[in-house]
Short mmCIF file of C-alpha atoms in Angstrom, two decimals:
data_model
loop_
_atom_site.label_atom_id
_atom_site.label_comp_id
_atom_site.label_asym_id
_atom_site.label_seq_id
_atom_site.Cartn_x
_atom_site.Cartn_y
_atom_site.Cartn_z
CA MET I 29 39.21 20.24 -1.96
CA VAL I 30 38.35 17.00 -3.80
CA ILE I 31 41.29 15.23 -2.10
CA ILE I 32 40.16 16.46 1.32
CA MET I 33 36.62 15.23 0.67
CA LYS I 34 37.92 11.82 -0.42
CA ILE I 35 40.09 11.55 2.70
CA THR I 36 37.09 12.49 4.83
CA LEU I 37 35.01 9.82 3.14
CA VAL I 38 37.69 7.19 3.74
CA CYS I 39 37.91 8.18 7.42
CA LEU I 40 34.14 7.90 7.75
CA LEU I 41 34.16 4.50 6.09
CA VAL I 42 36.90 3.29 8.46
CA LEU I 43 34.90 4.59 11.42
CA ALA I 44 31.80 2.89 10.05
CA VAL I 45 33.64 -0.42 9.81
CA LEU I 46 34.86 -0.17 13.41
CA LEU I 47 31.39 0.71 14.70
CA LEU I 48 29.70 -2.01 12.67
CA ILE I 49 32.17 -4.61 13.91
CA SER I 50 31.30 -3.67 17.50
CA ALA I 51 27.52 -3.68 16.92
CA CYS I 52 26.63 -6.95 18.62
CA ALA I 53 23.98 -7.70 21.22
CA GLY I 54 24.85 -11.29 22.04
CA LYS I 55 22.76 -14.43 21.94
CA ASN I 56 19.20 -14.60 20.58
CA LEU I 57 16.37 -14.68 23.10
CA ASN I 58 14.78 -17.56 21.21
CA GLU I 59 17.67 -19.39 19.57
CA ASP I 60 15.65 -22.60 19.31
CA ARG I 61 12.94 -20.79 17.33
CA VAL I 62 15.51 -19.23 14.99
CA LEU I 63 17.01 -22.65 14.33
CA ALA I 64 13.58 -24.17 13.72
CA SER I 65 12.25 -21.34 11.54
CA LEU I 66 11.65 -22.06 7.87
CA HIS I 67 12.68 -18.46 7.15
CA PHE I 68 16.29 -18.86 8.30
CA LYS I 69 18.91 -20.78 6.39
CA GLU I 70 22.11 -21.56 8.29
CA GLY I 71 21.34 -18.79 10.74
CA LYS I 72 20.56 -16.16 8.09
CA ALA I 73 17.06 -14.87 7.30
CA ALA I 74 16.07 -15.15 3.64
CA ASN I 75 13.41 -13.54 1.47
CA TYR I 76 10.78 -15.65 -0.25
CA GLU I 77 11.71 -14.13 -3.61
CA SER I 78 15.27 -14.01 -4.91
CA THR I 79 16.51 -10.59 -3.80
CA THR I 80 19.78 -8.85 -4.62
CA MET I 81 21.00 -6.09 -2.32
CA THR I 82 22.27 -3.84 -5.09
CA THR I 83 21.49 -3.57 -8.77
CA GLY I 84 23.34 -1.65 -11.47
CA ASP I 85 25.59 0.98 -9.86
CA GLY I 86 24.08 0.60 -6.42
CA GLY I 87 27.30 -0.52 -4.76
CA LYS I 88 29.59 2.18 -6.15
CA ILE I 89 31.63 4.33 -3.75
CA SER I 90 30.50 7.38 -5.76
CA SER I 91 26.90 6.63 -4.77
CA ILE I 92 27.86 6.48 -1.09
CA PHE I 93 29.74 9.78 -1.43
CA LYS I 94 26.73 11.43 -3.05
CA MET I 95 24.43 10.19 -0.30
CA LEU I 96 26.69 11.76 2.32
CA SER I 97 26.76 15.11 0.50
CA SER I 98 24.32 17.96 1.03
CA GLU I 99 22.98 17.65 -2.51
CA GLY I 100 19.22 17.12 -2.47
CA LYS I 101 18.75 18.16 1.17
CA PRO I 102 16.17 20.87 2.03
CA LYS I 103 17.47 24.42 1.88
CA LYS I 104 15.11 25.61 4.61
CA PRO I 105 13.74 23.96 7.77
CA VAL I 106 11.16 21.31 6.93
CA PRO I 107 7.64 22.27 8.11
CA SER I 108 6.61 20.59 11.35
CA VAL I 109 4.12 20.96 14.18
CA LYS I 110 4.90 19.84 17.72
CA THR I 111 1.83 18.30 19.31
CA ASP I 112 1.62 17.83 23.07
CA LEU I 113 1.42 14.05 22.93
CA LYS I 114 0.80 13.62 26.64
CA SER I 115 -2.37 15.71 26.46
CA LEU I 116 -4.00 13.55 23.78
CA ASP I 117 -7.26 11.89 24.73
CA ILE I 118 -6.60 8.14 24.45
CA ASN I 119 -10.01 7.71 22.85
CA GLU I 120 -9.14 9.98 19.92
CA GLU I 121 -8.60 8.06 16.66
CA VAL I 122 -5.46 9.78 15.42
CA ILE I 123 -1.95 9.29 14.11
CA ILE I 124 1.17 11.37 14.70
CA TRP I 125 3.94 11.02 12.13
CA PHE I 126 7.44 11.83 13.42
CA GLY I 127 9.00 11.80 9.97
CA HIS I 128 10.65 8.91 8.12
CA SER I 129 9.15 5.62 9.38
CA SER I 130 8.33 6.62 12.96
CA TYR I 131 4.73 7.20 13.99
CA MET I 132 2.22 6.80 16.79
CA ILE I 133 -1.26 5.36 16.31
CA GLN I 134 -4.18 5.81 18.68
CA THR I 135 -7.09 3.51 17.89
CA GLY I 136 -9.62 1.50 19.84
CA GLY I 137 -8.44 3.08 23.09
CA LYS I 138 -4.89 1.80 22.56
CA ARG I 139 -1.68 3.63 21.78
CA LEU I 140 0.98 2.09 19.52
CA LEU I 141 4.42 3.41 18.68
CA VAL I 142 6.10 2.18 15.48
CA ASP I 143 9.87 2.22 14.76
CA PRO I 144 10.62 5.22 16.99
CA VAL I 145 13.73 7.13 15.90
CA LEU I 146 13.40 10.68 17.19
CA SER I 147 16.29 13.14 17.15
CA GLU I 148 19.37 11.07 16.42
CA ASN I 149 21.26 9.96 13.33
CA ALA I 150 19.87 7.25 11.10
CA SER I 151 23.22 5.44 11.18
CA PRO I 152 25.88 4.53 13.77
CA ILE I 153 28.37 7.00 12.30
CA PRO I 154 28.52 10.41 14.04
CA PHE I 155 27.83 13.51 11.93
CA THR I 156 26.24 11.54 9.09
CA ASN I 157 22.62 10.87 8.19
CA GLY I 158 21.33 13.39 10.72
CA PRO I 159 17.71 14.60 10.67
CA PHE I 160 16.89 17.57 8.46
CA GLU I 161 16.49 20.94 10.14
CA GLY I 162 12.93 21.32 11.37
CA THR I 163 12.30 17.60 11.85
CA LYS I 164 14.12 17.18 15.17
CA ILE I 165 11.21 18.25 17.34
CA TYR I 166 10.57 15.29 19.67
CA GLU I 167 12.68 13.69 22.38
CA PRO I 168 11.98 10.54 24.43
CA ASP I 169 10.62 12.70 27.27
CA ASP I 170 7.83 13.90 24.95
CA ILE I 171 6.49 10.38 24.39
CA PRO I 172 3.50 9.36 26.54
CA GLU I 173 2.88 5.86 27.86
CA VAL I 174 2.25 3.43 25.01
CA ASP I 175 0.57 0.06 25.14
CA TYR I 176 2.70 -1.47 22.40
CA MET I 177 5.91 -0.57 20.64
CA ILE I 178 6.22 -2.26 17.25
CA ILE I 179 9.59 -2.73 15.55
CA THR I 180 9.74 -3.81 11.89
CA HIS I 181 13.50 -4.54 11.66
CA ASP I 182 16.83 -3.70 13.23
CA HIS I 183 18.27 -1.06 10.87
CA TYR I 184 19.36 2.16 12.58
CA ASP I 185 16.68 4.28 10.91
CA HIS I 186 14.01 1.98 12.41
CA LEU I 187 15.52 0.81 15.69
CA SER I 188 17.25 3.54 17.70
CA LYS I 189 19.10 2.68 20.89
CA PRO I 190 18.86 6.20 22.42
CA THR I 191 15.13 6.51 21.71
CA VAL I 192 14.22 2.97 22.72
CA LYS I 193 16.25 3.16 25.94
CA GLY I 194 14.80 6.57 26.70
CA ILE I 195 11.19 5.38 26.63
CA LYS I 196 11.52 1.88 28.13
CA LYS I 197 9.58 2.77 31.32
CA LYS I 198 6.66 3.96 29.18
CA VAL I 199 6.29 0.87 26.98
CA GLY I 200 3.84 -1.85 27.94
CA ARG I 201 5.06 -4.50 25.51
CA VAL I 202 7.34 -4.75 22.48
CA ILE I 203 6.44 -6.62 19.28
CA CYS I 204 9.42 -7.34 17.04
CA PRO I 205 10.65 -9.83 14.42
CA LEU I 206 12.44 -13.01 15.41
CA GLY I 207 15.98 -12.26 16.57
CA VAL I 208 15.52 -8.52 17.28
CA GLY I 209 14.59 -9.04 20.94
CA LYS I 210 18.22 -9.46 21.98
CA TYR I 211 18.80 -5.76 21.33
CA LEU I 212 15.84 -4.76 23.46
CA LYS I 213 17.05 -7.01 26.30
CA SER I 214 20.56 -5.57 26.13
CA TRP I 215 19.03 -2.07 26.44
CA GLY I 216 17.14 -2.90 29.62
CA TYR I 217 13.80 -4.34 28.51
CA PRO I 218 12.61 -7.35 30.56
CA GLU I 219 12.23 -10.53 28.51
CA ASP I 220 8.59 -10.90 29.55
CA LYS I 221 7.82 -7.61 27.78
CA ILE I 222 9.33 -8.73 24.47
CA VAL I 223 7.28 -10.69 21.93
CA GLU I 224 9.30 -11.99 18.99
CA MET I 225 7.35 -13.07 15.92
CA ASP I 226 8.13 -15.14 12.85
CA TRP I 227 6.46 -14.61 9.48
CA GLU I 228 2.93 -16.04 9.28
CA GLU I 229 2.52 -16.06 13.06
CA ASP I 230 -0.25 -14.23 14.89
CA TYR I 231 -0.46 -13.06 18.48
CA GLU I 232 -3.45 -11.90 20.50
CA LEU I 233 -2.43 -8.70 22.21
CA GLU I 234 -5.65 -8.65 24.21
CA SER I 235 -9.32 -9.27 23.61
CA GLY I 236 -10.26 -7.94 20.17
CA PHE I 237 -6.68 -7.01 19.19
CA THR I 238 -4.63 -9.46 17.15
CA ILE I 239 -1.38 -8.78 15.33
CA TYR I 240 -0.17 -10.82 12.35
CA CYS I 241 3.50 -10.88 11.39
CA VAL I 242 3.82 -10.97 7.60
CA THR I 243 6.68 -11.06 5.14
CA ALA I 244 8.51 -8.09 3.66
CA ARG I 245 11.25 -8.08 1.01
CA HIS I 246 14.29 -6.52 2.61
CA PHE I 247 17.29 -7.41 4.81
CA SER I 248 18.61 -6.68 8.30
CA GLY I 249 21.80 -6.05 10.24
CA ARG I 250 23.38 -3.55 12.63
CA GLY I 251 26.96 -4.76 12.26
CA LEU I 252 29.31 -6.43 9.82
CA PHE I 253 28.81 -9.79 11.49
CA SER I 254 25.05 -9.51 11.96
CA GLN I 255 23.86 -9.18 8.37
CA SER I 256 20.45 -10.89 8.00
CA SER I 257 20.85 -12.54 11.40
CA THR I 258 17.46 -11.19 12.43
CA LEU I 259 14.14 -11.17 10.62
CA TRP I 260 12.49 -8.14 8.98
CA ALA I 261 8.73 -7.89 8.81
CA ALA I 262 5.49 -6.04 8.28
CA TYR I 263 2.38 -6.46 10.42
CA LEU I 264 -1.38 -6.50 10.11
CA LEU I 265 -3.08 -5.21 13.26
CA GLU I 266 -6.69 -6.26 13.59
CA THR I 267 -8.73 -4.25 16.09
CA PRO I 268 -12.42 -4.68 16.92
CA GLU I 269 -13.28 -2.26 14.08
CA HIS I 270 -10.31 -1.89 11.72
CA LYS I 271 -7.40 -3.55 9.93
CA ILE I 272 -4.15 -1.57 9.98
CA TYR I 273 -1.18 -2.55 7.82
CA ILE I 274 2.14 -1.55 9.40
CA GLY I 275 4.68 -1.87 6.62
CA GLY I 276 8.40 -1.90 7.25
CA ASP I 277 10.96 -1.46 4.51
CA SER I 278 10.22 -3.66 1.52
CA GLY I 279 10.87 -4.04 -2.15
CA TYR I 280 7.86 -4.75 -4.32
CA GLY I 281 6.86 -8.39 -4.66
CA GLU I 282 4.12 -11.01 -4.76
CA HIS I 283 3.72 -10.82 -0.99
CA PHE I 284 1.53 -7.71 -1.29
CA LYS I 285 -0.93 -9.50 -3.55
CA ASN I 286 -0.91 -12.55 -1.28
CA GLN I 287 -1.52 -10.45 1.81
CA GLY I 288 -4.33 -8.54 0.10
CA GLU I 289 -6.02 -11.83 -0.72
CA ARG I 290 -5.43 -13.17 2.77
CA PHE I 291 -6.91 -10.22 4.67
CA GLY I 292 -9.52 -9.19 2.10
CA SER I 293 -8.78 -5.48 2.47
CA VAL I 294 -7.22 -3.11 4.96
CA ASP I 295 -8.50 0.19 6.26
CA ILE I 296 -5.15 1.99 6.36
CA ALA I 297 -1.66 1.05 5.18
CA PHE I 298 1.65 2.63 6.15
CA LEU I 299 4.00 1.90 3.24
CA GLU I 300 7.53 3.03 2.46
CA ASN I 301 7.93 5.75 -0.17
CA GLY I 302 11.42 7.18 -0.09
CA GLN I 303 15.13 6.33 -0.06
CA TYR I 304 14.63 4.40 -3.30
CA ASP I 305 16.98 4.11 -6.26
CA GLU I 306 17.55 1.89 -9.26
CA GLY I 307 20.72 0.81 -7.48
CA TRP I 308 18.73 -1.04 -4.82
CA ALA I 309 15.48 -1.64 -6.66
CA LYS I 310 14.77 -5.04 -5.06
CA ILE I 311 14.77 -3.88 -1.43
CA HIS I 312 12.93 -0.54 -1.67
CA MET I 313 9.91 0.55 -3.71
CA MET I 314 9.63 3.26 -6.33
CA PRO I 315 6.55 5.55 -5.95
CA GLU I 316 4.60 3.67 -8.62
CA GLU I 317 5.33 0.43 -6.75
CA THR I 318 4.14 1.93 -3.47
CA LEU I 319 0.82 2.71 -5.13
CA ALA I 320 0.70 -0.78 -6.67
CA ALA I 321 1.35 -2.33 -3.26
CA ALA I 322 -1.42 -0.22 -1.72
CA ALA I 323 -3.80 -1.32 -4.48
CA ALA I 324 -2.84 -4.97 -3.96
CA LEU I 325 -3.58 -4.61 -0.24
CA ARG I 326 -6.92 -2.99 -1.15
CA THR I 327 -6.38 -0.22 1.35
CA LYS I 328 -8.79 2.68 1.82
CA TYR I 329 -6.14 5.03 3.23
CA LEU I 330 -2.45 5.15 2.29
CA VAL I 331 0.18 6.82 4.48
CA PRO I 332 3.51 7.12 2.59
CA VAL I 333 6.42 7.00 5.06
CA HIS I 334 10.22 6.55 4.92
CA ASN I 335 10.69 10.10 3.65
CA SER I 336 11.30 13.76 4.55
CA LYS I 337 13.62 13.40 7.57
CA TYR I 338 16.86 11.75 6.44
CA LYS I 339 18.89 11.55 3.26
CA LEU I 340 19.56 7.86 2.67
CA SER I 341 19.36 7.89 -1.11
CA LEU I 342 20.27 10.00 -4.15
CA HIS I 343 16.94 11.69 -4.88
CA ASN I 344 15.91 15.13 -3.62
CA TRP I 345 14.37 15.10 -0.17
CA ASN I 346 10.84 15.95 -1.40
CA THR I 347 10.83 13.89 -4.62
CA PRO I 348 9.03 10.89 -3.04
CA LEU I 349 5.93 12.88 -2.08
CA THR I 350 6.02 15.00 -5.24
CA ASP I 351 6.10 11.92 -7.47
CA LEU I 352 3.63 9.88 -5.45
CA THR I 353 0.98 12.60 -5.42
CA ALA I 354 1.45 13.14 -9.15
CA LEU I 355 0.91 9.44 -9.82
CA HIS I 356 -1.97 8.94 -7.41
CA ASN I 357 -5.26 8.77 -9.32
CA ASN I 358 -7.32 6.26 -7.36
CA PRO I 359 -10.52 7.97 -6.15
CA ASP I 360 -11.20 5.06 -3.78
CA MET I 361 -7.93 5.46 -1.89
CA VAL I 362 -7.28 8.49 0.31
CA LEU I 363 -3.68 9.69 0.30
CA VAL I 364 -2.73 10.74 3.85
CA THR I 365 0.16 13.24 3.86
CA PRO I 366 0.38 14.93 7.27
CA VAL I 367 2.93 17.51 8.32
CA ILE I 368 5.54 16.02 10.65
CA GLY I 369 4.25 16.11 14.22
CA GLU I 370 0.68 17.22 13.58
CA LYS I 371 -2.32 15.40 15.02
CA THR I 372 -4.02 13.72 12.06
CA PRO I 373 -7.50 12.20 12.31
CA LEU I 374 -8.08 8.62 11.25
CA TRP I 375 -10.97 7.56 9.02
CA ASP I 376 -11.78 11.11 7.82
CA VAL I 377 -12.17 11.13 4.02
CA ASN I 378 -12.83 14.88 4.03
CA HIS I 379 -9.69 15.94 5.86
CA GLN I 380 -7.66 18.40 3.79
CA TYR I 381 -3.91 17.94 3.35
CA THR I 382 -1.56 20.64 2.09
CA ARG I 383 1.40 20.14 -0.24
CA TRP I 384 3.72 21.15 2.57
CA TRP I 385 6.76 19.55 0.87
CA THR I 386 6.58 22.22 -1.89
CA TYR I 387 7.17 25.08 0.57
CA GLU I 388 10.59 25.85 -0.95
CA GLN I 389 9.02 26.61 -4.32
CA THR I 390 7.95 30.03 -5.46
CA PHE I 391 4.31 30.49 -6.33
CA ALA I 392 5.19 30.43 -10.04
CA GLU I 393 7.15 27.16 -9.69
CA ALA I 394 4.29 25.51 -7.82
CA ALA I 395 1.84 26.64 -10.50
CA ASP I 396 4.10 25.25 -13.23
CA GLU I 397 4.35 21.92 -11.43
CA GLN I 398 0.59 21.63 -11.07
CA LYS I 399 0.17 22.54 -14.74
CA SER I 400 2.68 19.90 -15.87
CA THR I 401 1.43 17.06 -13.65
CA GLY I 402 -2.25 17.94 -13.55
CA LEU I 403 -4.14 18.74 -10.39
CA VAL I 404 -3.97 15.58 -8.29
CA LYS I 405 -7.05 15.16 -6.18
CA GLU I 406 -6.16 15.49 -2.50
CA HIS I 407 -8.53 14.48 0.26
#
């Protein structure tokens, strides 16, 4: 059995290599801007802080094998609620989380869609990194018209060809990091609908709505020959009434403190909390770092994303939310933990959230956990 599993892993790795070699979208839309950018060196994007891809045992084949196994995946369907997105009143101030790092924001009469990856794998390799049972509840046809689609970087769990192609007639404009636009163009998006941004740039979407492209600490690449050829980013969306931090993948770093000082404070921050490990500690955050980043940004509401839909790390599927809620003790910051797919109100400090990720536990196990960690205040 072990030999068969090893052969299967080798076959998958060979397939991955072939697919990654073929993952190319051609020439950049704004090659002159890439060449002139201070954030590219010899055609490769670079972090401000020295950042290693793997640390410790992060690059071991055994780690890859464990990630592809069923260990740590949910034993039952993950709770979810399918909302009729097309029936939503555009004036409702709400968010819909699709699991992992995909979500829709309605605010100020505008609708924004962030990193939409709906029902497909979070990698180019068939039969790997598929969504957990219960989380595959939306298809492109379910998505309503959106004013803006925002992409943080080009990794497969944030930029999905099937989803993005499937909704292209519904998207008003795309905001993406420098270099990513070539993928959108190759998938049928007109160039005049694609806005590529470099770090520290801002762009007025329309009167009263400005988006700022800010640094993150990560990497990019959809193929073996495209590693770090495009930029990765986070964004600060300023509306007439609120500041919304749209975080992509990022390791912890000084940039959070700098951005907190730059913008004063934010009303809500979407920050990664999941798929972390000591083996890649510089490019993803541990739960305590997610909370530290939120504090540095001086956010009033924190939405932890990058969890509960895919297994892209070694921890149990629900460990990120279990650990984050146990560590959260800031009475001035509301922890927003919606069920996948449910309509969640914005700016409501009294909204009650359940510990839906503990649904696999027995009552006695849940009681023991609360006794050992202390009752974490949930809003």
